[in-house]
Coordinates of C-alpha atoms in Angstrom, one line a residue:
X1121 CA -19.1 32.8 -6.2
X1122 CA -16.2 32.4 -3.7
X1123 CA -14.4 35.5 -2.7
X1124 CA -10.6 35.6 -2.4
X1125 CA -7.7 37.9 -1.7
X1126 CA -4.0 37.8 -2.7
X1127 CA -2.0 39.6 -0.1
X1128 CA 1.3 41.2 -0.8
X1129 CA 2.7 40.2 2.6
X1130 CA 1.7 38.0 5.5
X1131 CA 1.0 40.9 7.8
X1132 CA -2.2 41.6 5.9
X1133 CA -3.9 38.3 7.0
X1134 CA -4.4 36.4 10.2
X1135 CA -5.9 33.1 11.4
X1136 CA -7.1 31.8 14.7
X1137 CA -4.9 28.7 15.5
X1138 CA -7.7 27.3 17.7
X1139 CA -10.1 27.1 14.7
X1140 CA -9.7 24.9 11.6
X1141 CA -8.1 26.6 8.6
X1142 CA -9.0 24.8 5.3
X1143 CA -5.9 24.5 3.2
X1144 CA -4.7 23.4 -0.2
X1145 CA -1.8 24.0 -2.6
X1146 CA -1.3 24.3 -6.4
X1147 CA 1.8 23.1 -8.0
X1148 CA 3.7 23.1 -11.4
X1149 CA 3.8 19.3 -11.4
X1150 CA 3.5 16.3 -9.1
X1151 CA 5.2 17.1 -5.8
X1152 CA 7.3 19.9 -7.3
X1153 CA 7.0 23.7 -7.9
X1154 CA 4.5 25.0 -5.3
X1155 CA 2.9 28.1 -6.7
X1156 CA -0.1 28.8 -4.5
X1157 CA -1.0 28.0 -0.9
X1158 CA -4.8 28.6 -0.3
X1159 CA -6.2 29.1 3.2
X1160 CA -9.8 29.6 4.3
X1161 CA -11.1 30.1 7.8
X1162 CA -14.8 31.1 7.9
X1163 CA -15.2 34.5 9.7
X1164 CA -11.6 35.4 9.3
X1165 CA -10.2 37.8 6.7
X1166 CA -13.6 39.1 5.8
X1167 CA -14.7 35.6 5.1
X1168 CA -12.5 35.4 2.0
X1169 CA -10.1 32.7 0.8
X1170 CA -6.5 33.8 1.2
X1171 CA -4.4 32.9 -1.7
X1172 CA -0.7 33.1 -1.0
X1173 CA 1.3 33.4 -4.2
X1174 CA 4.9 32.2 -3.9
X1175 CA 5.8 34.6 -6.7
X1176 CA 5.0 37.4 -4.2
X1177 CA 5.8 35.8 -0.8
X1178 CA 8.7 33.4 -0.2
X1179 CA 7.6 29.8 0.3
X1180 CA 9.7 29.4 3.4
X1181 CA 8.0 32.3 5.0
X1182 CA 4.6 30.9 4.1
X1183 CA 5.6 27.5 5.7
X1184 CA 6.6 29.3 8.9
X1185 CA 3.3 31.2 8.8
X1186 CA 1.1 28.1 8.5
X1187 CA 3.2 25.9 10.9
X1188 CA 1.3 26.8 14.1
X1189 CA -2.2 26.6 12.5
X1190 CA -4.8 23.8 12.8
X1191 CA -5.1 23.0 9.1
X1192 CA -7.6 20.8 7.3
X1193 CA -6.6 19.3 3.9
X1194 CA -7.9 16.9 1.3
X1195 CA -5.3 14.2 0.9
X1196 CA -2.7 15.8 3.1
X1197 CA -0.1 13.3 2.0
X1198 CA 0.3 15.1 -1.3
X1199 CA 0.3 18.7 0.1
X1200 CA 2.6 18.0 3.0
X1201 CA 4.7 15.7 0.9
X1202 CA 5.3 18.5 -1.5
X1203 CA 5.9 21.1 1.2
X1204 CA 8.1 18.6 3.2
X1205 CA 6.4 19.7 6.5
X1206 CA 3.2 19.3 8.5
X1207 CA 1.4 21.9 10.6
X1208 CA 1.3 21.5 14.3
X1209 CA -2.2 20.1 14.1
X1210 CA -4.0 18.9 11.0
X1211 CA -7.0 16.9 9.8
X1212 CA -7.7 15.2 6.5
X1213 CA -11.2 15.2 4.9
X1214 CA -10.1 12.6 2.3
X1215 CA -9.4 10.1 5.1
X1216 CA -12.6 11.1 6.9
X1217 CA -14.8 10.8 3.8
X1218 CA -13.6 7.2 3.1
X1219 CA -14.9 5.9 6.4
X1220 CA -17.8 8.3 6.8
X1221 CA -19.2 7.4 3.4
X1222 CA -18.0 3.9 2.5
X1223 CA -20.5 3.4 -0.2
X1224 CA -19.1 6.2 -2.4
X1225 CA -16.4 4.1 -4.0
X1226 CA -14.8 7.2 -5.7
X1227 CA -13.2 9.9 -3.5
X1228 CA -11.8 12.6 -5.7
X1229 CA -12.9 15.9 -4.3
X1230 CA -15.1 16.6 -7.3
X1231 CA -16.9 13.2 -6.9
X1232 CA -17.4 13.8 -3.1
X1233 CA -18.8 17.3 -3.7
X1234 CA -21.2 15.9 -6.3
X1235 CA -22.4 12.9 -4.2
X1236 CA -22.9 15.1 -1.1
X1237 CA -25.0 17.4 -3.3
X1238 CA -23.2 20.6 -2.2
X1239 CA -24.1 22.4 -5.4
X1240 CA -22.3 23.4 -8.6
X1241 CA -19.5 25.2 -6.9
X1242 CA -17.3 25.3 -10.0
X1243 CA -20.0 26.6 -12.4
X1244 CA -18.5 28.1 -15.5
X1245 CA -15.0 26.6 -14.9
X1246 CA -13.4 24.1 -17.2
X1247 CA -11.6 22.2 -14.4
X1248 CA -9.8 19.7 -16.6
X1249 CA -8.4 22.5 -18.7
X1250 CA -7.3 24.4 -15.6
X1251 CA -5.7 21.3 -14.0
X1252 CA -3.9 20.5 -17.2
X1253 CA -2.5 24.0 -17.5
X1254 CA -1.0 23.8 -14.0
X1255 CA 0.2 26.7 -11.9
X1256 CA 3.6 27.5 -13.3
X1257 CA 5.9 29.8 -11.2
X1258 CA 6.4 33.1 -12.8
X1259 CA 3.4 32.7 -15.2
X1260 CA 0.3 34.8 -15.3
X1261 CA -2.6 33.3 -13.4
X1262 CA -6.1 33.8 -14.8
X1263 CA -9.2 34.7 -12.8
X1264 CA -10.5 31.2 -13.6
X1265 CA -7.4 29.6 -12.1
X1266 CA -7.6 31.7 -9.0
X1267 CA -11.3 31.1 -8.5
X1268 CA -10.8 27.4 -9.0
X1269 CA -8.0 27.2 -6.4
X1270 CA -10.1 29.3 -3.9
X1271 CA -13.2 27.1 -4.4
X1272 CA -11.4 23.9 -3.5
X1273 CA -10.7 25.1 0.1
X1274 CA -14.2 26.6 0.4
X1275 CA -15.6 23.2 -0.6
X1276 CA -13.6 21.6 2.2
X1277 CA -15.3 23.8 4.8
X1278 CA -18.7 22.6 3.6
X1279 CA -17.8 19.0 3.8
X1280 CA -16.1 19.5 7.2
X1281 CA -19.3 20.6 8.8
X1282 CA -21.3 17.5 7.9
X1283 CA -22.4 15.4 10.9
X1284 CA -21.0 12.2 9.5
X1285 CA -17.6 13.8 9.0
X1286 CA -17.5 15.2 12.5
X1287 CA -18.6 11.8 14.0
X1288 CA -15.8 10.0 12.1
X1289 CA -13.2 12.2 13.7
X1290 CA -13.5 9.9 16.7
X1291 CA -12.8 6.8 14.6
X1292 CA -9.7 5.1 15.9
X1293 CA -8.5 4.2 12.4
X1294 CA -8.7 7.8 11.4
X1295 CA -6.8 9.0 14.5
X1296 CA -4.0 6.5 13.8
X1297 CA -3.9 7.6 10.1
X1298 CA -3.4 11.2 11.1
X1299 CA -0.6 10.3 13.6
X1300 CA 1.0 8.0 11.1
X1301 CA 0.9 10.6 8.3
X1302 CA 2.6 13.1 10.6
X1303 CA 5.4 10.6 11.2
X1304 CA 5.7 9.6 7.5
X1305 CA 6.2 13.2 6.3
X1306 CA 9.3 13.3 8.5
X1307 CA 10.8 9.9 8.0
X1308 CA 10.2 9.8 4.2
X1309 CA 12.8 12.5 3.9
X1310 CA 15.5 10.1 5.1
X1311 CA 15.3 8.4 1.7
X1312 CA 16.6 4.9 0.6
X1313 CA 20.3 4.6 0.2
X1314 CA 21.1 2.7 -3.0
X1315 CA 23.9 0.1 -3.3
X1316 CA 25.0 1.4 -6.7
X1317 CA 27.5 -1.4 -7.3
X1318 CA 25.0 -4.1 -6.7
X1319 CA 22.5 -2.3 -8.9
X1320 CA 24.9 -2.3 -11.8
X1321 CA 25.6 -6.0 -11.2
X1322 CA 21.9 -6.8 -11.2
X1323 CA 21.4 -4.7 -14.4
X1324 CA 24.0 -6.8 -16.2
X1325 CA 22.3 -10.0 -15.0
X1326 CA 18.9 -8.8 -16.2
X1327 CA 20.4 -7.8 -19.6
X1328 CA 21.9 -11.2 -20.0
X1329 CA 18.5 -12.8 -19.3
X1330 CA 17.0 -10.5 -21.9
X1331 CA 19.7 -11.5 -24.4
X1332 CA 19.0 -15.2 -23.7
X1333 CA 15.2 -14.9 -24.1
X1334 CA 15.0 -12.8 -27.2
X1335 CA 16.2 -15.5 -29.7
X1336 CA 13.3 -17.7 -28.6
X1337 CA 10.9 -15.3 -30.3
X1338 CA 10.9 -13.9 -33.8
X1339 CA 13.4 -11.3 -34.7
X1340 CA 12.0 -7.8 -34.1
X1341 CA 9.1 -9.1 -32.1
X1342 CA 7.7 -6.6 -29.7
X1343 CA 6.3 -8.4 -26.6
X1344 CA 4.7 -5.2 -25.4
X1345 CA 2.6 -4.9 -28.6
X1346 CA -0.8 -6.4 -27.8
X1347 CA -1.5 -6.7 -31.6
X1348 CA 1.8 -8.6 -32.4
X1349 CA 1.3 -10.9 -29.4
X1350 CA -2.3 -11.7 -30.5
X1351 CA -1.3 -12.4 -34.1
X1352 CA 1.7 -14.6 -33.1
X1353 CA -0.2 -16.7 -30.6
X1354 CA -3.5 -16.7 -32.6
X1355 CA -5.5 -15.5 -29.7
X1356 CA -8.2 -12.8 -29.3
X1357 CA -6.8 -11.3 -26.1
X1358 CA -3.2 -10.7 -25.0
X1359 CA -3.5 -8.8 -21.7
X1360 CA -1.6 -10.3 -18.7
X1361 CA -4.4 -12.5 -17.4
X1362 CA -5.1 -13.8 -20.9
X1363 CA -1.4 -14.6 -21.4
X1364 CA -1.2 -16.5 -18.1
X1365 CA -4.3 -18.5 -19.0
X1366 CA -2.8 -19.4 -22.3
X1367 CA 0.6 -20.2 -21.0
X1368 CA -1.0 -22.5 -18.4
X1369 CA -2.9 -24.4 -21.1
X1370 CA -2.0 -27.4 -23.2
X1371 CA -1.8 -25.5 -26.4
X1372 CA 1.4 -26.2 -28.4
X1373 CA 2.2 -22.4 -28.3
X1374 CA 1.8 -22.3 -24.5
X1375 CA 5.6 -22.3 -23.9
X1376 CA 5.9 -19.3 -26.3
X1377 CA 3.3 -17.4 -24.2
X1378 CA 5.4 -18.2 -21.1
X1379 CA 8.5 -16.9 -23.0
X1380 CA 6.6 -13.6 -23.7
X1381 CA 5.7 -13.3 -20.1
X1382 CA 9.3 -13.8 -19.0
X1383 CA 10.6 -11.3 -21.5
X1384 CA 8.1 -8.7 -20.5
X1385 CA 9.1 -9.1 -16.9
X1386 CA 12.8 -8.9 -17.7
X1387 CA 12.3 -5.7 -19.8
X1388 CA 10.3 -4.2 -16.9
X1389 CA 13.1 -5.1 -14.5
X1390 CA 15.6 -3.5 -16.7
X1391 CA 13.6 -0.3 -16.9
X1392 CA 13.1 -0.4 -13.1
X1393 CA 16.9 -0.7 -12.4
X1394 CA 17.6 2.1 -14.8
X1395 CA 15.2 4.3 -12.9
X1396 CA 17.2 3.7 -9.7
X1397 CA 19.7 6.3 -10.8
X1398 CA 20.5 8.3 -7.7
X1399 CA 22.6 7.5 -4.6
X1400 CA 19.5 8.1 -2.5
X1401 CA 15.9 7.5 -3.7
X1402 CA 13.0 9.1 -2.0
X1403 CA 9.3 8.4 -1.8
X1404 CA 6.1 10.1 -0.8
X1405 CA 4.0 8.0 1.6
X1406 CA 0.2 8.0 1.8
X1407 CA -0.4 6.0 4.9
X1408 CA -4.0 5.2 3.9
X1409 CA -3.7 5.4 0.2
X1410 CA -4.9 1.9 -0.5
X1411 CA -8.7 1.2 -0.3
X1412 CA -8.0 -1.2 2.7
X1413 CA -6.1 1.6 4.5
X1414 CA -2.6 0.2 3.8
X1415 CA 0.3 2.3 2.8
X1416 CA 0.8 3.5 -0.7
X1417 CA 3.7 5.5 -2.1
X1418 CA 4.7 7.6 -5.1
X1419 CA 7.6 9.4 -6.6
X1420 CA 5.8 11.6 -9.0
X1421 CA 8.0 14.1 -10.8
X1422 CA 10.6 14.2 -8.1
X1423 CA 14.0 13.6 -9.8
X1424 CA 15.0 10.8 -7.5
X1425 CA 11.5 9.7 -6.5
X1426 CA 10.0 6.2 -6.8
X1427 CA 7.4 3.9 -5.2
X1428 CA 9.1 2.4 -2.1
X1429 CA 6.0 0.1 -1.5
X1430 CA 6.5 -1.9 -4.6
X1431 CA 10.2 -2.9 -4.7
X1432 CA 10.4 -6.3 -6.4
X1433 CA 11.7 -8.9 -3.9
X1434 CA 14.7 -9.6 -6.1
X1435 CA 15.8 -6.0 -5.8
X1436 CA 15.1 -5.3 -2.1
X1437 CA 18.7 -5.9 -1.2
X1438 CA 19.6 -2.8 -3.2
X1439 CA 18.4 -0.7 -0.3
X1440 CA 19.7 -2.7 2.6
X1441 CA 23.4 -2.6 2.2
X1442 CA 25.6 -1.2 5.0
X1443 CA 27.6 2.0 4.5
X1444 CA 30.7 3.0 6.3
X1445 CA 28.7 4.5 9.1
X1446 CA 25.3 2.8 9.0
X1447 CA 23.6 -0.5 9.0
X1448 CA 20.0 -1.6 8.1
X1449 CA 17.7 -3.1 10.8
X1450 CA 14.6 -4.5 9.3
X1451 CA 12.0 -6.7 10.9
X1452 CA 8.9 -8.5 9.5
X1453 CA 5.7 -9.8 11.2
X1454 CA 5.8 -13.6 10.6
X1455 CA 2.7 -14.7 8.5
X1456 CA 0.9 -11.6 9.7
X1457 CA -2.1 -12.0 7.4
X1458 CA -2.6 -15.7 8.2
X1459 CA -2.6 -14.9 11.9
X1460 CA -5.1 -12.1 11.4
X1461 CA -7.3 -14.3 9.2
X1462 CA -7.4 -16.9 11.9
X1463 CA -8.4 -14.3 14.5
X1464 CA -11.0 -12.6 12.4
X1465 CA -12.5 -15.7 10.7
X1466 CA -12.5 -17.5 14.0
X1467 CA -10.7 -20.6 12.6
X1468 CA -10.1 -23.0 15.6
X1469 CA -7.8 -25.4 13.9
X1470 CA -5.4 -22.7 12.6
X1471 CA -5.7 -21.0 16.0
X1472 CA -4.5 -24.1 17.8
X1473 CA -1.6 -24.6 15.3
X1474 CA -0.5 -21.1 15.9
X1475 CA -0.9 -21.4 19.7
X1476 CA 1.4 -24.5 19.6
X1477 CA 4.0 -22.5 17.6
X1478 CA 3.6 -24.8 14.6
X1479 CA 4.5 -23.7 11.0
X1480 CA 1.3 -23.5 8.9
X1481 CA 3.2 -24.1 5.6
X1482 CA 4.9 -27.2 6.8
X1483 CA 1.7 -28.5 8.1
X1484 CA 0.0 -27.9 4.8
X1485 CA 2.8 -29.5 2.9
X1486 CA 2.4 -32.6 5.1
X1487 CA -1.4 -32.6 4.5
X1488 CA -1.2 -32.6 0.7
X1489 CA 1.8 -34.9 0.3
X1490 CA 1.6 -37.2 3.2
X1491 CA 5.3 -36.7 3.8
X1492 CA 6.8 -35.9 7.2
X1493 CA 9.6 -33.7 8.5
X1494 CA 12.9 -35.5 8.9
X1495 CA 13.4 -36.1 12.6
X1496 CA 17.0 -35.0 12.6
X1497 CA 17.5 -32.8 9.5
X1498 CA 14.2 -31.1 9.5
X1499 CA 13.1 -29.9 6.0
X1500 CA 15.5 -31.3 3.4
X1501 CA 17.3 -29.2 0.9
X1502 CA 15.8 -28.1 -2.4
X1503 CA 15.3 -31.2 -4.6
X1504 CA 12.4 -29.5 -6.4
X1505 CA 10.0 -32.4 -6.1
X1506 CA 6.5 -30.8 -6.4
X1507 CA 3.3 -31.2 -4.6
X1508 CA 1.1 -29.7 -7.3
X1509 CA 1.6 -31.9 -10.3
X1510 CA 0.8 -35.2 -8.7
X1511 CA 4.4 -36.2 -9.1
X1512 CA 5.5 -36.4 -5.4
X1513 CA 8.8 -38.1 -5.0
X1514 CA 9.2 -41.5 -3.4
X1515 CA 11.0 -39.9 -0.5
X1516 CA 8.9 -39.7 2.7
X1517 CA 10.5 -36.6 4.0
X1518 CA 9.4 -33.0 3.3
X1519 CA 11.6 -30.6 1.4
X1520 CA 12.0 -26.9 1.6
X1521 CA 10.4 -26.8 -1.8
X1522 CA 7.4 -28.6 -0.6
X1523 CA 6.9 -26.0 2.1
X1524 CA 7.4 -23.1 -0.4
X1525 CA 4.7 -24.5 -2.7
X1526 CA 2.4 -25.0 0.3
X1527 CA 2.5 -21.3 0.7
X1528 CA 0.5 -20.9 -2.5
X1529 CA -2.2 -23.1 -1.0
X1530 CA -2.4 -21.2 2.3
X1531 CA -2.2 -17.7 0.8
X1532 CA -4.4 -18.5 -2.1
X1533 CA -7.4 -20.2 -0.6
X1534 CA -7.5 -18.3 2.7
X1535 CA -8.7 -15.2 0.7
X1536 CA -11.3 -16.9 -1.4
X1537 CA -9.5 -18.0 -4.6
X1538 CA -11.4 -20.4 -6.9
X1539 CA -9.6 -23.5 -8.1
X1540 CA -9.2 -21.9 -11.6
X1541 CA -7.7 -18.7 -10.2
X1542 CA -5.4 -20.8 -8.0
X1543 CA -4.1 -22.6 -11.1
X1544 CA -2.8 -19.3 -12.5
X1545 CA -1.6 -18.0 -9.1
X1546 CA 0.5 -21.1 -8.4
X1547 CA 1.8 -21.0 -12.0
X1548 CA 2.8 -17.3 -11.9
X1549 CA 4.0 -17.1 -8.3
X1550 CA 5.8 -20.5 -8.2
X1551 CA 6.2 -21.6 -11.8
X1552 CA 4.2 -24.8 -11.1
X1553 CA 1.6 -26.0 -13.5
X1554 CA -1.3 -28.0 -12.0
X1555 CA -4.5 -29.4 -13.5
X1556 CA -7.9 -28.0 -12.6
X1557 CA -8.6 -31.3 -11.0
X1558 CA -5.5 -31.1 -8.8
X1559 CA -6.3 -27.5 -7.9
X1560 CA -9.8 -28.6 -6.9
X1561 CA -8.3 -31.4 -4.8
X1562 CA -6.1 -29.0 -3.0
X1563 CA -8.9 -26.6 -2.4
X1564 CA -11.1 -29.4 -0.9
X1565 CA -8.2 -30.5 1.3
X1566 CA -7.8 -26.9 2.5
X1567 CA -11.4 -26.3 3.4
X1568 CA -11.9 -29.7 4.9
X1569 CA -9.1 -28.8 7.3
X1570 CA -10.1 -25.2 7.9
X1571 CA -13.9 -25.4 7.9
X1572 CA -14.6 -22.2 9.8
X1573 CA -12.8 -20.3 7.0
X1574 CA -15.1 -21.9 4.5
X1575 CA -18.2 -20.9 6.5
X1576 CA -16.9 -17.3 6.8
X1577 CA -16.3 -17.2 3.1
X1578 CA -19.8 -18.5 2.3
X1579 CA -21.3 -15.9 4.6
X1580 CA -19.4 -13.1 2.8
X1581 CA -20.3 -14.4 -0.7
X1582 CA -24.0 -14.3 0.3
X1583 CA -23.8 -10.8 1.7
X1584 CA -21.2 -8.6 0.0
X1585 CA -23.5 -7.5 -2.9
X1586 CA -26.2 -6.2 -0.6
X1587 CA -26.4 -2.4 -0.7
X1588 CA -25.9 -2.0 3.0
X1589 CA -22.9 -4.3 3.3
X1590 CA -19.5 -2.9 4.2
X1591 CA -16.5 -4.5 6.0
X1592 CA -14.7 -3.1 9.0
X1593 CA -11.1 -3.3 10.0
X1594 CA -9.8 -3.8 13.5
X1595 CA -9.6 -0.1 14.2
X1596 CA -12.9 0.8 12.6
X1597 CA -12.2 1.7 8.9
X1598 CA -15.4 1.1 6.9
X1599 CA -15.1 0.0 3.2
X1600 CA -17.7 -1.1 0.7
X1601 CA -16.0 -3.8 -1.4
X1602 CA -16.4 -4.2 -5.1
X1603 CA -15.8 -8.0 -5.2
X1604 CA -16.3 -10.9 -2.8
X1605 CA -12.6 -11.5 -2.5
X1606 CA -12.1 -7.9 -1.5
X1607 CA -14.7 -8.4 1.2
X1608 CA -12.8 -11.4 2.5
X1609 CA -9.3 -10.1 2.4
X1610 CA -10.0 -6.4 3.1
X1611 CA -10.5 -6.7 6.8
X1612 CA -7.3 -8.8 7.0
X1613 CA -5.1 -6.5 4.9
X1614 CA -6.5 -3.4 6.5
X1615 CA -6.0 -4.7 10.0
X1616 CA -2.5 -5.7 9.1
X1617 CA -1.7 -2.2 8.0
X1618 CA -3.1 -0.8 11.2
X1619 CA -0.9 -3.2 13.2
X1620 CA 2.2 -1.9 11.5
X1621 CA 1.1 1.7 12.0
X1622 CA 0.6 1.1 15.7
X1623 CA 4.1 -0.5 15.9
X1624 CA 5.7 2.6 14.3
X1625 CA 3.7 4.8 16.7
X1626 CA 4.9 2.9 19.7
X1627 CA 8.5 3.0 18.5
X1628 CA 8.5 6.7 17.9
X1629 CA 6.6 7.5 21.0
X1630 CA 9.2 5.7 23.1
X1631 CA 12.2 6.6 21.0
X1632 CA 11.7 9.9 19.0
X1633 CA 15.1 9.5 17.4
X1634 CA 13.6 6.7 15.3
X1635 CA 12.2 9.4 13.0
X1636 CA 15.8 9.9 11.9
X1637 CA 16.3 6.3 11.1
X1638 CA 13.1 4.8 9.6
X1639 CA 13.3 4.8 5.8
X1640 CA 10.5 2.4 4.7
X1641 CA 7.3 0.8 6.1
X1642 CA 5.8 -1.9 3.9
X1643 CA 2.6 -3.6 5.0
X1644 CA 4.2 -6.0 7.6
X1645 CA 7.7 -4.8 7.7
X1646 CA 9.6 -1.8 9.1
X1647 CA 13.1 -0.7 8.1
X1648 CA 15.6 1.5 9.9
X1649 CA 19.1 2.7 8.9
X1650 CA 20.9 3.1 12.2
X1651 CA 24.5 4.1 13.2
X1652 CA 27.0 1.3 13.2
X1653 CA 27.3 -0.3 16.5
X1654 CA 23.7 0.4 17.5
X1655 CA 22.1 -2.4 15.5
X1656 CA 21.3 -4.7 18.5
X1657 CA 19.7 -1.8 20.5
X1658 CA 17.4 -0.7 17.7
X1659 CA 16.6 -4.3 16.7
X1660 CA 15.3 -4.9 20.2
X1661 CA 13.5 -1.6 20.3
X1662 CA 11.8 -2.3 17.0
X1663 CA 10.9 -5.8 18.0
X1664 CA 9.3 -4.6 21.3
X1665 CA 7.3 -2.0 19.4
X1666 CA 6.0 -4.5 16.8
X1667 CA 5.0 -7.0 19.5
X1668 CA 3.2 -4.3 21.3
X1669 CA 1.4 -3.2 18.1
X1670 CA 0.2 -6.8 17.7
X1671 CA -1.0 -7.1 21.3
X1672 CA -3.0 -3.9 21.0
X1673 CA -4.6 -4.8 17.7
X1674 CA -5.5 -8.2 19.1
X1675 CA -7.6 -6.5 21.8
X1676 CA -10.1 -5.1 19.3
X1677 CA -13.6 -6.5 19.0
X1678 CA -13.0 -7.8 15.4
X1679 CA -10.5 -10.4 16.7
X1680 CA -12.3 -13.5 17.9
X1681 CA -9.0 -14.9 19.2
X1682 CA -6.9 -12.4 21.2
X1683 CA -3.9 -14.4 22.3
X1684 CA -2.4 -15.7 19.0
X1685 CA 1.4 -15.4 19.4
X1686 CA 3.3 -13.2 16.9
X1687 CA 7.0 -13.9 16.0
X1688 CA 8.9 -11.0 14.6
X1689 CA 11.7 -12.0 12.3
X1690 CA 14.8 -10.4 10.6

């Protein structure tokens, strides 16, 4: 059984800052109410876990105490995100385990302990009951709660010593994650300023949409009741995918299914806008929270917290408005994932298009319609003729809508969609219905043009289920995929996330003040809120950092092409 002490003051304990100190916290709720800070350094403090109780010692004093230590956590984004700080040096066993043991699939601390066969460390403890009870400030803590909290950090020390964990500390993806998490804990505190007037206007628009849609369905009908939806449509399943399939069919009630989808979306948007109820919203970033290693975010129980990674495109302007003293500078990597796919998959035709500076979506629109770009006007306005229904207009010039719809082809088939899946994807994403025969025609056109992508996909489909298979990102993250499409797009998405992390690093390394201005990092985009008058300076600095991030990621061995240009756009 793990031994622990609860000191009355910080003078009773000490830790060597040159050795790792395994750390954890216990809270009242998600991201709020830190009750305990547990620290364990083998050979220090009589080899006992030190449990610092914030009912006894002020939390600010505890934070000052741990600041100079080399700490090791499990999912540090939560612990540091709650404490709103990092120690001067830290490591994260959660990030390490993901790459060291890519075949585990599940990475909760309990699961990792079990899979590594470290023994029944929690014997006699009802962990679920203890976790549910929480660690309320001012409340009595049982011996079981204290033992549970102490055992967690002891378990970290056992995992830390494993050879694979130590080897993975040299992994470049891991090193970049640690640097990135240190930055994120600082810039996430800047928050996202809300344009409250615009939010209220959007809320009114959404409510008008809801009012217009409701009469199209029976009075009192609850679109979020799976049972009511099944009975109304006469179907066996009413989950989202089933609804999309039905709405995309020739059934007489298919339009009603589409109406249900639209109302569900509008109600969700109303709820989202109502949740944006503070002048400044905050998030808690996990820079490698997604399985691919991309950013994830959460708000938890924070009063003004939300997920800044999943802001609907329609509502993104809410967080980009100028104030009296600041302006937003935001830049995106242009078609980042397609450029990475070309580099990783070794697709020569796409590579040459990109090298020549051509637009992949316009080229695809030309391929599937036979139409050309107007020599003087370029892409014509938005006349909404479609390329997916077989009803191409008699005009010979491409429209902006042609190009938009071509995006569905490029982004759908590059990552291994079947023709059937593409049917639903184009319908949901672009509101365009196409037959299975037409989807198959488009798929054949795509892979006839990009044959190397087809060969890459075939190789993955033949290999991904083998026990020893895992994919690798540009910086070396290792992941065992669950599905073939994950195996295809994982290296692309993961490498894209790494590109953006490098860009943030280069920006902050060159201009430390950027930490005061960054407020969101989303996959292929970085946003800063800067002082008025400094927009041009920071736009150029950000652009330079993003270009450098791309150049560095392109040097990695995963990229077969290392000189694909990368535009950076507003």
